Short mmCIF file of C-alpha atoms in Angstrom, two decimals:
data_model
loop_
_atom_site.label_atom_id
_atom_site.label_comp_id
_atom_site.label_asym_id
_atom_site.label_seq_id
_atom_site.Cartn_x
_atom_site.Cartn_y
_atom_site.Cartn_z
CA LEU A 1 150.10 154.27 -73.46
CA TYR A 2 150.45 153.08 -77.08
CA ILE A 3 146.78 152.02 -77.32
CA VAL A 4 145.47 155.34 -76.07
CA ILE A 5 147.84 157.75 -77.79
CA ALA A 6 149.00 156.11 -81.03
CA PRO A 7 145.69 156.27 -82.98
CA HIS A 8 145.58 160.04 -82.53
CA LEU A 9 149.23 160.98 -83.12
CA ASN A 10 151.73 160.54 -85.87
CA LEU A 11 154.78 158.39 -85.32
CA THR A 12 157.15 161.23 -84.49
CA LEU A 13 154.91 162.71 -81.82
CA PHE A 14 154.31 159.27 -80.33
CA ILE A 15 158.07 158.65 -80.03
CA CYS A 16 158.44 161.99 -78.18
CA TYR A 17 155.64 161.14 -75.74
CA PHE A 18 156.98 157.65 -75.15
CA THR A 19 160.52 158.94 -74.51
CA CYS A 20 159.31 161.59 -72.01
CA ALA A 21 157.08 159.12 -70.19
CA THR A 22 159.91 156.59 -69.89
CA PHE A 23 162.24 159.28 -68.57
CA ILE A 24 159.75 160.50 -65.94
CA LEU A 25 158.92 156.99 -64.74
CA SER A 26 162.58 156.07 -64.46
CA CYS A 27 163.45 159.25 -62.51
CA ARG A 28 160.77 159.09 -59.85
CA PRO A 29 161.09 160.23 -57.14
CA PHE A 30 162.67 163.34 -58.72
CA TYR A 31 165.45 164.64 -56.49
CA VAL A 32 168.14 167.33 -56.85
CA GLU A 33 170.70 168.02 -54.14
CA PRO A 34 170.53 171.64 -52.92
CA ARG A 35 173.66 173.68 -53.51
CA ASN A 36 172.41 176.90 -52.02
CA ILE A 37 169.70 177.69 -49.46
CA VAL A 38 168.25 181.06 -50.45
CA GLU A 39 167.95 183.51 -47.52
CA ASP A 40 169.60 180.99 -45.25
CA SER A 41 173.00 179.48 -44.62
CA VAL A 42 174.84 177.87 -47.55
CA GLN A 43 174.51 174.09 -47.61
CA ASP A 44 176.56 172.25 -50.25
CA ARG A 45 175.56 168.73 -49.32
CA VAL A 46 172.52 167.11 -47.77
CA SER A 47 173.08 165.96 -44.20
CA ALA A 48 172.79 162.29 -43.33
CA GLU A 49 169.73 162.93 -41.16
CA ALA A 50 167.96 164.78 -43.98
CA SER A 51 168.86 162.02 -46.43
CA VAL A 52 167.38 159.34 -44.18
CA LEU A 53 164.27 161.44 -43.64
CA ASN A 54 163.88 161.90 -47.38
CA SER A 55 164.17 158.15 -47.96
CA ARG A 56 161.50 157.43 -45.34
CA VAL A 57 159.02 159.85 -46.91
CA HIS A 58 159.53 158.32 -50.37
CA TYR A 59 159.22 154.83 -48.87
CA TYR A 60 155.81 155.67 -47.40
CA SER A 61 154.73 157.32 -50.65
CA ARG A 62 155.33 154.04 -52.49
CA LEU A 63 153.25 152.03 -50.01
CA THR A 64 149.90 153.71 -50.55
CA GLY A 65 148.05 156.39 -52.45
CA SER A 66 147.51 159.86 -51.07
CA SER A 67 143.80 159.18 -50.47
CA ASP A 68 144.47 156.26 -48.11
CA ARG A 69 145.46 157.49 -44.65
CA LEU A 70 146.12 154.02 -43.20
CA LEU A 71 149.78 153.93 -44.32
CA ALA A 72 150.33 157.69 -44.39
CA PRO A 73 153.68 158.89 -43.04
CA PRO A 74 153.45 159.38 -39.26
CA ASP A 75 154.07 162.77 -37.69
CA HIS A 76 157.63 162.00 -36.61
CA VAL A 77 158.61 161.29 -40.22
CA ILE A 78 157.37 164.61 -41.59
CA PRO A 79 159.87 167.41 -40.85
CA PRO A 80 158.62 170.49 -38.96
CA PRO A 81 157.51 173.48 -41.07
CA GLU A 82 160.67 175.46 -40.34
CA GLU A 83 162.77 172.69 -41.94
CA ILE A 84 160.74 172.34 -45.14
CA TYR A 85 162.28 173.72 -48.35
CA ILE A 86 161.15 173.89 -51.97
CA TYR A 87 163.83 172.49 -54.28
CA SER A 88 164.05 173.72 -57.83
CA PRO A 89 165.52 171.65 -60.69
CA LEU A 90 168.40 174.16 -60.80
CA GLY A 91 169.68 172.93 -57.46
CA THR A 92 168.43 175.85 -55.36
CA ALA A 93 166.35 175.36 -52.23
CA PHE A 94 163.98 178.09 -51.12
CA LYS A 95 162.84 178.31 -47.53
CA VAL A 96 159.21 179.38 -47.69
CA ASP A 97 158.03 182.08 -45.28
CA GLY A 98 154.38 182.96 -44.79
CA GLY A 99 153.10 179.41 -45.10
CA GLU A 100 150.47 177.71 -42.99
CA ALA A 101 152.55 177.92 -39.84
CA THR A 102 152.66 181.71 -39.96
CA THR A 103 148.87 182.00 -40.40
CA LYS A 104 148.21 180.30 -37.09
CA ASN A 105 147.20 182.39 -34.11
CA PRO A 106 149.07 182.47 -30.80
CA SER A 107 147.30 181.32 -27.67
CA VAL A 108 146.41 184.84 -26.55
CA VAL A 109 144.61 185.57 -29.82
CA THR A 110 142.80 182.22 -29.67
CA ILE A 111 141.63 182.81 -26.09
CA PHE A 112 140.28 186.27 -26.86
CA ALA A 113 138.68 185.01 -30.09
CA ILE A 114 136.69 182.44 -28.11
CA TRP A 115 135.84 185.04 -25.48
CA ASN A 116 134.74 187.50 -28.17
CA THR A 117 132.67 184.86 -29.99
CA MET A 118 130.93 183.49 -26.90
CA MET A 119 129.98 186.85 -25.40
CA GLY A 120 126.65 187.95 -26.82
CA THR A 121 123.24 189.27 -25.93
CA SER A 122 122.89 186.78 -23.08
CA ILE A 123 124.93 189.11 -20.89
CA LEU A 124 121.93 191.47 -20.76
CA SER A 125 119.79 188.74 -19.12
CA ILE A 126 122.30 187.47 -16.54
CA PRO A 127 121.18 189.88 -13.76
CA TRP A 128 117.54 188.87 -14.38
CA GLY A 129 118.54 185.20 -14.27
CA ILE A 130 120.33 185.67 -10.94
CA LYS A 131 117.20 187.37 -9.61
CA GLN A 132 115.10 184.39 -10.75
CA ALA A 133 117.45 181.84 -9.15
CA GLY A 134 118.31 183.77 -6.01
CA PHE A 135 121.58 185.53 -5.25
CA THR A 136 123.55 182.60 -3.81
CA LEU A 137 122.05 179.90 -6.02
CA GLY A 138 122.55 182.17 -9.04
CA ILE A 139 126.29 182.44 -8.44
CA ILE A 140 126.55 178.67 -7.89
CA SER A 141 124.58 178.04 -11.11
CA VAL A 142 126.90 180.24 -13.17
CA ILE A 143 129.98 178.37 -11.88
CA LEU A 144 128.49 174.89 -12.33
CA MET A 145 127.13 175.60 -15.82
CA ALA A 146 130.49 177.02 -16.86
CA LEU A 147 132.22 173.80 -15.73
CA LEU A 148 129.66 171.50 -17.36
CA THR A 149 129.64 173.32 -20.70
CA LEU A 150 133.44 173.50 -20.63
CA TYR A 151 133.72 169.74 -20.20
CA CYS A 152 131.21 169.05 -22.99
CA CYS A 153 133.08 171.49 -25.24
CA TYR A 154 136.30 169.65 -24.40
CA ARG A 155 134.68 166.38 -25.43
CA ILE A 156 133.72 167.90 -28.80
CA LEU A 157 137.26 169.19 -29.27
CA LYS A 158 138.64 165.69 -28.71
CA SER A 159 135.99 163.91 -30.77
CA THR A 160 137.91 164.17 -34.05
CA LYS A 161 141.03 162.68 -32.43
CA SER A 162 139.18 159.53 -31.39
CA ILE A 163 138.48 158.47 -35.00
CA PRO A 164 141.33 156.23 -36.26
CA TYR A 165 142.49 155.68 -39.83
CA VAL A 166 140.50 158.68 -41.14
CA ASP A 167 141.75 162.12 -42.05
CA THR A 168 139.63 164.43 -39.88
CA SER A 169 141.73 167.57 -40.38
CA ASP A 170 138.92 169.38 -42.24
CA TRP A 171 135.99 167.92 -40.30
CA GLU A 172 133.39 169.90 -38.39
CA PHE A 173 131.15 168.64 -35.60
CA PRO A 174 128.27 167.63 -37.95
CA ASP A 175 130.77 165.41 -39.78
CA VAL A 176 131.62 163.71 -36.48
CA CYS A 177 127.91 163.20 -35.78
CA LYS A 178 127.48 161.68 -39.24
CA HIS A 179 130.41 159.33 -38.65
CA TYR A 180 128.87 157.90 -35.47
CA PHE A 181 125.12 158.21 -36.15
CA GLY A 182 124.81 158.37 -39.94
CA GLU A 183 122.68 160.85 -41.84
CA PHE A 184 120.24 161.05 -38.92
CA GLY A 185 122.92 162.43 -36.64
CA LYS A 186 124.07 164.91 -39.24
CA TRP A 187 120.58 166.29 -39.88
CA LEU A 188 119.73 166.34 -36.18
CA SER A 189 122.84 168.35 -35.35
CA LEU A 190 122.01 170.68 -38.24
CA LEU A 191 118.45 171.11 -36.93
CA PHE A 192 119.55 172.14 -33.45
CA SER A 193 122.24 174.37 -34.91
CA MET A 194 119.43 176.12 -36.79
CA VAL A 195 117.50 176.44 -33.52
CA SER A 196 120.42 178.23 -31.88
CA LEU A 197 120.91 180.57 -34.85
CA MET A 198 117.20 181.32 -35.22
CA GLY A 199 116.88 181.93 -31.49
CA ALA A 200 119.75 184.39 -31.66
CA MET A 201 118.19 186.18 -34.64
CA VAL A 202 114.82 186.49 -32.88
CA VAL A 203 116.53 187.89 -29.78
CA TYR A 204 118.44 190.32 -31.98
CA TRP A 205 115.22 191.56 -33.60
CA VAL A 206 113.56 192.11 -30.21
CA LEU A 207 116.62 193.94 -28.88
CA MET A 208 117.03 196.04 -32.02
CA SER A 209 113.40 197.10 -31.70
CA ASN A 210 114.02 197.99 -28.06
CA PHE A 211 117.22 199.92 -28.72
CA LEU A 212 115.83 201.76 -31.74
CA PHE A 213 112.73 202.74 -29.75
CA ASN A 214 114.71 204.12 -26.80
CA THR A 215 117.26 205.83 -29.05
CA GLY A 216 114.52 207.63 -30.98
CA LYS A 217 112.76 208.49 -27.73
CA PHE A 218 115.92 210.04 -26.29
CA ILE A 219 116.43 212.17 -29.41
CA TYR A 220 112.79 213.29 -29.45
CA ASN A 221 112.81 214.24 -25.76
CA TYR A 222 116.10 216.10 -26.14
CA VAL A 223 114.94 218.09 -29.18
CA HIS A 224 111.58 219.04 -27.59
CA ASN A 225 113.01 219.60 -24.06
CA ILE A 226 110.77 216.96 -22.55
CA ASN A 227 112.02 215.95 -19.10
CA ILE A 228 111.12 212.97 -17.00
CA SER A 229 109.50 214.01 -13.73
CA ASP A 230 111.25 213.64 -10.40
CA THR A 231 108.73 211.04 -9.25
CA GLU A 232 110.88 208.43 -10.93
CA PHE A 233 112.72 206.07 -8.65
CA GLY A 234 116.43 206.67 -8.27
CA THR A 235 119.49 206.08 -6.16
CA ASN A 236 120.19 208.90 -3.73
CA GLY A 237 118.05 211.11 -5.96
CA THR A 238 120.77 211.29 -8.64
CA ASP A 239 121.27 208.21 -10.84
CA LYS A 240 117.79 207.18 -11.91
CA VAL A 241 116.72 203.55 -11.98
CA VAL A 242 113.23 202.82 -13.19
CA CYS A 243 110.85 200.00 -12.40
CA PRO A 244 108.71 199.43 -15.51
CA TYR A 245 106.16 197.54 -13.39
CA PRO A 246 106.16 199.26 -9.99
CA ASP A 247 103.15 197.27 -8.77
CA LEU A 248 105.47 194.30 -8.37
CA ASP A 249 107.00 196.06 -5.38
CA PRO A 250 104.61 195.91 -2.42
CA HIS A 251 106.72 198.43 -0.49
CA SER A 252 106.82 201.08 -3.19
CA ASN A 253 104.55 203.99 -3.88
CA SER A 254 102.20 202.75 -6.60
CA SER A 255 101.80 206.24 -7.97
CA ALA A 256 105.49 206.50 -8.74
CA GLY A 257 106.53 206.07 -12.31
CA LEU A 258 107.23 207.99 -15.47
CA SER A 259 105.44 211.21 -16.24
CA TYR A 260 105.86 212.95 -19.57
CA HIS A 261 104.65 216.24 -20.89
CA SER A 262 101.70 215.33 -23.06
CA ASP A 263 100.44 217.21 -26.09
CA ASN A 264 99.19 216.40 -29.54
CA SER A 265 102.65 216.11 -31.07
CA THR A 266 103.83 213.79 -28.31
CA ALA A 267 100.76 211.62 -28.66
CA LEU A 268 101.30 211.42 -32.41
CA PHE A 269 104.96 210.51 -31.85
CA ASN A 270 104.04 207.80 -29.35
CA HIS A 271 101.52 206.40 -31.82
CA TRP A 272 103.99 206.07 -34.69
CA TRP A 273 107.01 205.28 -32.52
CA SER A 274 105.77 202.26 -30.59
CA LYS A 275 108.12 199.57 -29.29
CA THR A 276 105.82 196.71 -30.32
CA ASN A 277 103.39 198.10 -32.91
CA SER A 278 105.63 200.02 -35.31
CA ILE A 279 109.38 199.69 -34.63
CA PRO A 280 109.60 195.95 -35.49
CA PHE A 281 108.10 196.72 -38.91
CA TYR A 282 110.43 199.67 -39.54
CA LEU A 283 113.40 197.34 -39.17
CA ILE A 284 112.17 195.27 -42.12
CA VAL A 285 113.00 198.13 -44.49
CA LEU A 286 116.54 198.32 -43.10
CA LEU A 287 117.49 194.67 -42.73
CA LEU A 288 115.54 192.54 -45.22
CA PRO A 289 117.47 193.88 -48.27
CA LEU A 290 120.78 193.19 -46.49
CA LEU A 291 119.89 189.54 -45.95
CA ASN A 292 119.69 188.94 -49.71
CA PHE A 293 123.35 189.75 -50.38
CA ARG A 294 125.38 186.83 -51.65
CA SER A 295 128.26 187.50 -49.24
CA ALA A 296 128.19 189.01 -45.78
CA SER A 297 131.91 189.79 -45.60
CA PHE A 298 131.22 193.54 -45.70
CA PHE A 299 129.40 193.44 -42.35
CA ALA A 300 132.08 191.39 -40.63
CA ARG A 301 134.33 194.45 -40.54
CA PHE A 302 132.03 196.18 -38.07
CA THR A 303 131.43 193.38 -35.60
CA PHE A 304 134.63 193.80 -33.60
CA LEU A 305 133.77 197.37 -32.56
CA GLY A 306 130.33 196.31 -31.41
CA LYS A 307 131.76 193.37 -29.49
CA VAL A 308 134.22 195.63 -27.65
CA VAL A 309 131.32 197.85 -26.61
CA ASN A 310 129.30 194.81 -25.58
CA ILE A 311 132.04 193.53 -23.28
CA VAL A 312 133.78 196.69 -22.08
CA TYR A 313 131.29 199.55 -22.22
CA LEU A 314 128.37 197.76 -20.53
CA GLN A 315 130.38 196.93 -17.43
CA PRO A 316 130.78 200.53 -16.14
CA LEU A 317 126.98 200.75 -16.21
CA CYS A 318 127.09 198.50 -13.16
CA THR A 319 128.42 201.45 -11.16
CA LEU A 320 125.66 203.86 -12.15
CA CYS A 321 123.86 202.91 -8.97
CA ARG A 322 125.22 202.88 -5.45
CA VAL A 323 126.11 199.29 -4.55
CA ASN A 324 123.58 198.03 -2.06
CA VAL A 325 124.50 194.44 -1.32
CA VAL A 326 122.73 194.26 2.03
CA CYS A 327 119.06 194.27 1.14
CA SER A 328 115.98 193.19 3.01
CA PHE A 329 114.19 191.61 0.07
CA CYS A 330 116.90 189.43 -1.56
CA ALA A 331 116.08 185.76 -1.98
CA GLU A 332 119.15 183.53 -1.71
CA PHE A 333 117.54 180.39 -3.21
CA ARG A 334 114.51 180.23 -5.49
CA LEU A 335 112.79 177.42 -7.37
CA LEU A 336 112.95 179.41 -10.61
CA PHE A 337 116.66 178.63 -11.08
CA PRO A 338 116.03 176.58 -14.30
CA GLN A 339 115.32 179.89 -16.02
CA LEU A 340 118.91 180.93 -15.28
CA THR A 341 120.36 177.58 -16.38
CA GLY A 342 118.50 177.89 -19.69
CA VAL A 343 120.00 181.35 -20.26
CA LEU A 344 123.45 180.11 -19.26
CA THR A 345 123.27 177.18 -21.70
CA LEU A 346 123.11 179.66 -24.57
CA ALA A 347 125.48 182.10 -22.84
CA PHE A 348 128.25 179.46 -22.73
CA PHE A 349 127.35 177.95 -26.11
CA ILE A 350 130.19 177.76 -28.62
CA HIS A 351 130.17 174.01 -29.19
CA ASN A 352 129.14 174.04 -32.85
CA CYS A 353 132.20 176.06 -33.93
CA ILE A 354 134.89 175.24 -31.36
CA ILE A 355 136.66 172.79 -33.71
CA THR A 356 136.98 175.51 -36.35
CA LEU A 357 138.29 178.08 -33.88
CA MET A 358 140.88 175.72 -32.45
CA LYS A 359 142.21 174.69 -35.85
CA ASN A 360 143.85 178.11 -36.12
CA ASN A 361 145.67 177.78 -32.81
CA ARG A 362 149.42 177.76 -33.38
CA ASN A 363 150.21 175.43 -30.46
CA GLN A 364 147.74 172.59 -30.73
CA GLU A 365 149.05 171.01 -27.54
CA ASN A 366 147.68 174.04 -25.64
CA ASN A 367 144.13 173.72 -26.93
CA VAL A 368 142.68 172.45 -23.66
CA ARG A 369 144.45 175.12 -21.62
CA ASP A 370 143.38 177.93 -23.96
CA LEU A 371 139.79 176.70 -24.02
CA SER A 372 139.72 176.58 -20.21
CA LEU A 373 141.14 180.10 -19.91
CA ALA A 374 138.56 181.42 -22.40
CA TYR A 375 135.73 179.87 -20.39
CA LEU A 376 137.24 181.35 -17.23
CA LEU A 377 137.18 184.84 -18.77
CA VAL A 378 133.61 184.43 -19.97
CA GLY A 379 132.45 183.10 -16.61
CA LEU A 380 134.12 185.95 -14.72
CA THR A 381 132.54 188.50 -17.09
CA TYR A 382 129.07 187.05 -16.57
CA LEU A 383 129.59 186.92 -12.79
CA TYR A 384 130.86 190.50 -12.69
CA VAL A 385 127.99 191.96 -14.71
CA GLY A 386 125.30 189.82 -13.10
CA VAL A 387 126.40 190.23 -9.49
CA MET A 388 127.17 193.95 -9.78
CA ILE A 389 123.85 194.83 -11.44
CA PHE A 390 121.92 192.70 -8.96
CA ALA A 391 123.77 194.11 -5.97
CA ALA A 392 123.69 197.71 -7.22
CA PHE A 393 119.97 197.72 -7.86
CA PRO A 394 118.43 199.92 -5.12
CA SER A 395 116.38 197.69 -2.85
CA PRO A 396 114.76 199.42 -1.03
CA PRO A 397 113.11 201.61 -2.26
CA LEU A 398 112.61 199.23 -5.20
CA SER A 399 112.29 195.49 -5.21
CA LYS A 400 114.71 193.15 -6.94
CA GLU A 401 111.66 191.92 -8.84
CA CYS A 402 111.93 195.09 -10.91
CA ILE A 403 115.10 193.81 -12.65
CA GLU A 404 114.19 193.31 -16.29
CA PRO A 405 115.32 190.50 -18.67
CA ASN A 406 117.18 193.29 -20.50
CA PHE A 407 118.75 195.21 -17.62
CA LEU A 408 119.13 198.30 -19.82
CA ASP A 409 115.34 198.68 -19.53
CA ASN A 410 115.88 199.58 -15.87
CA PHE A 411 117.57 202.80 -16.97
CA PRO A 412 115.46 205.66 -18.35
CA SER A 413 115.70 206.66 -21.96
CA SER A 414 117.01 210.08 -20.84
CA ASP A 415 120.26 208.62 -19.46
CA VAL A 416 123.14 209.70 -21.71
CA MET A 417 125.45 206.77 -20.91
CA VAL A 418 122.68 204.26 -21.56
CA PHE A 419 121.76 206.11 -24.77
CA VAL A 420 125.35 205.71 -26.03
CA ALA A 421 125.36 202.03 -25.05
CA ARG A 422 122.07 201.41 -26.83
CA ALA A 423 123.24 203.23 -29.94
CA PHE A 424 126.45 201.20 -30.18
CA LEU A 425 124.64 197.93 -29.48
CA LEU A 426 122.07 198.79 -32.14
CA PHE A 427 124.89 199.39 -34.61
CA GLN A 428 126.58 196.12 -33.67
CA MET A 429 123.40 194.06 -33.94
CA MET A 430 122.45 195.55 -37.29
CA SER A 431 125.85 194.50 -38.61
CA VAL A 432 125.80 191.03 -37.03
CA TYR A 433 122.20 190.18 -37.95
CA PRO A 434 122.94 189.76 -41.71
CA LEU A 435 125.88 187.53 -40.76
CA LEU A 436 123.59 185.27 -38.74
CA GLY A 437 121.18 185.14 -41.66
CA TYR A 438 124.08 184.28 -43.94
CA LEU A 439 125.03 181.36 -41.67
CA VAL A 440 121.46 180.06 -41.68
CA ARG A 441 121.34 180.30 -45.47
CA VAL A 442 124.71 178.60 -45.96
CA GLN A 443 123.90 175.67 -43.68
CA LEU A 444 120.31 175.13 -44.82
CA MET A 445 120.62 175.83 -48.54
CA GLY A 446 123.92 173.98 -48.72
CA GLN A 447 122.30 170.83 -47.40
CA LEU A 448 119.05 171.10 -49.37
CA PHE A 449 120.33 172.32 -52.76
CA GLY A 450 124.10 171.87 -52.59
CA ASP A 451 124.48 175.59 -53.26
CA HIS A 452 124.64 178.46 -50.78
CA TYR A 453 122.68 180.73 -53.13
CA PRO A 454 120.48 178.51 -55.34
CA SER A 455 118.33 181.41 -56.57
CA PHE A 456 117.07 184.78 -55.42
CA ALA A 457 113.53 183.42 -54.98
CA TYR A 458 114.57 180.66 -52.55
CA VAL A 459 116.80 183.02 -50.59
CA PHE A 460 114.13 185.71 -50.41
CA ILE A 461 111.49 183.24 -49.14
CA LEU A 462 113.89 182.00 -46.45
CA ASN A 463 114.72 185.56 -45.38
CA VAL A 464 111.02 186.51 -45.21
CA LEU A 465 110.40 183.57 -42.88
CA ILE A 466 113.36 184.55 -40.69
CA VAL A 467 112.32 188.20 -40.50
CA GLY A 468 108.68 187.26 -39.94
CA ALA A 469 109.61 185.18 -36.89
CA GLY A 470 111.49 188.12 -35.42
CA VAL A 471 108.65 190.59 -36.09
CA LEU A 472 106.03 188.30 -34.51
CA MET A 473 108.10 187.76 -31.37
CA ALA A 474 108.95 191.47 -31.06
CA LYS A 475 105.26 192.38 -31.32
CA PHE A 476 103.56 189.68 -29.23
CA TYR A 477 106.25 188.31 -26.90
CA PRO A 478 109.22 190.72 -26.53
CA ASN A 479 110.72 188.87 -23.55
CA ILE A 480 114.34 188.17 -24.43
CA GLY A 481 114.94 186.27 -21.19
CA SER A 482 112.36 183.63 -22.07
CA ILE A 483 113.42 183.46 -25.73
CA ILE A 484 117.06 182.95 -24.73
CA ARG A 485 116.31 180.28 -22.13
CA TYR A 486 114.00 178.26 -24.39
CA SER A 487 116.32 178.32 -27.41
CA GLY A 488 119.36 177.74 -25.20
CA ALA A 489 117.84 174.73 -23.47
CA MET A 490 116.65 173.22 -26.77
CA CYS A 491 119.91 173.50 -28.70
CA GLY A 492 121.91 172.77 -25.54
CA LEU A 493 120.14 169.47 -25.04
CA ALA A 494 121.50 168.13 -28.33
CA LEU A 495 124.74 170.00 -29.01
CA VAL A 496 125.97 170.55 -25.44
CA PHE A 497 124.85 167.46 -23.53
CA VAL A 498 123.56 164.59 -25.71
CA PHE A 499 125.85 164.45 -28.75
CA PRO A 500 129.20 165.02 -26.94
CA SER A 501 128.34 162.42 -24.29
CA LEU A 502 127.05 159.79 -26.72
CA ILE A 503 129.98 160.27 -29.11
CA HIS A 504 132.48 159.87 -26.27
CA MET A 505 130.79 156.72 -24.93
CA ARG A 506 130.49 155.22 -28.41
CA ALA A 507 134.18 155.90 -29.13
CA LEU A 508 135.17 154.25 -25.85
CA ARG A 509 132.96 151.27 -26.59
CA ARG A 510 134.53 150.77 -30.03
CA ARG A 511 137.95 150.67 -28.39
CA GLY A 512 136.69 148.39 -25.62
CA GLU A 513 137.48 151.00 -22.95
CA LEU A 514 133.99 151.96 -21.78
CA ARG A 515 133.61 151.48 -18.01
CA TRP A 516 130.58 151.98 -15.82
CA PRO A 517 131.79 155.18 -14.05
CA SER A 518 132.21 156.92 -17.42
CA ALA A 519 128.89 155.57 -18.71
CA PHE A 520 127.12 156.69 -15.52
CA PHE A 521 128.63 160.19 -15.57
CA HIS A 522 127.88 160.89 -19.23
CA SER A 523 124.38 159.44 -18.92
CA PHE A 524 123.88 161.80 -15.98
CA LEU A 525 124.95 164.71 -18.21
CA ILE A 526 122.29 163.72 -20.75
CA MET A 527 119.65 163.62 -18.01
CA LEU A 528 120.76 167.07 -16.83
CA GLY A 529 120.26 168.44 -20.34
CA ALA A 530 116.79 166.89 -20.55
CA ALA A 531 115.87 168.23 -17.09
CA ASN A 532 117.13 171.67 -18.11
CA LEU A 533 114.79 171.68 -21.11
CA LEU A 534 111.78 170.35 -19.21
CA GLY A 535 112.34 172.87 -16.43
CA GLN A 536 111.75 175.75 -18.85
CA PHE A 537 108.13 174.66 -19.36
CA PHE A 538 107.28 174.31 -15.67
CA MET A 539 108.91 177.50 -14.32
#
């Protein structure tokens, strides 16, 4: 202290510094007995239990520095949050309310947060996936994929607990991958996380083009009193259900379809309001400027309303048609079931953010139970929508092959309920899309430049590439079912099946607890993920 301070201070100031430093060193740990607990019962003396607890904490603090977690005080030494007070030098102890414990969410909020986060655009393709797999095999596939993805998500949730002597309280799943596999594991997990986000953004662009097209078409037909002819297929002649490709039904009248009043104004409208040739480009003007904002917090305020519509409002659409479970042309088992498993991999995908969501759970001991209940709710929602739409689709007169990857396409643009659903979903997706772009920017730019917003030029180039991918897919391949299953199978291979299984086996091996049944089961999970991806290219 004398060597550092004395050359720069006069003698009087040095004596003051030396006296204060000696006093502080001699008084550590600083301790004042509380004489009054503010907003609590009066406590004149410290209890014997509290005194012993205080001595233990100070004992551990002398053993090691705060950065070394090897000799950190164990959990039973640290008092619970409700018994922690802040002591002032005046002898008053304040019990702090509104700390970390009060910011935690109860189990009900956590369960619905997972349910709300997991439910997305995949719900629109579940009826099509059940049609591809067959009715019975489709239901079995939904149940089995829910159980498999739940187990792999459970393994990710427990992955941070299997790392000893390291503080993993602020770790995310890429940090766990880096711990076990180095930089290669970190970048690989980041790559497949980008695949899932980019796949979602492409699907969003295709769906926004679809919804904007049908919304504009409904408004145009309503203003000009253009009615769809009665030759359109329907249920009991009332609730209309269309087959965009009626030739797929060998038992249907090939002349049936949509018939519109045609004139010059309608032809001009159809030319400039095309689902694939013009609408995807119109969206660029609306969404590209929003992607360049530094923060996307403004759009997060609108996502909850859209999610409620996505989960609640779409389900009554299942009753628009008369339920017709007994049909003559329903396949129970089909070889195209990998298309459904690819969709379900993305439908049940929450693995890259489950650690973050569960950190905010108030009762950490209930994490497994709450995660299981959330998956149960999601699985039941998918089963309800998928089975009801598939069963309610009129067959005959139509074939189940008419069910579209976006089941809203099976309803005409003149349907009021479907118009409202499309309008709300369009609003939701336009608010969520900038958030997805923000996540891509944060993860990619953060790793490449160490800054989430390095410059406007870099961000603009990235956003142009993202928007360009969506425009190309919406124009040349607007099949959301195939986009979802390919992206789901690709990111699911790494983040759902491979990484959780390998991390669990490697952790067991380090502890000397790896046995052949566990190695066989988790190796089988990896092979299932690989088969799921390969099946998308052969079906």
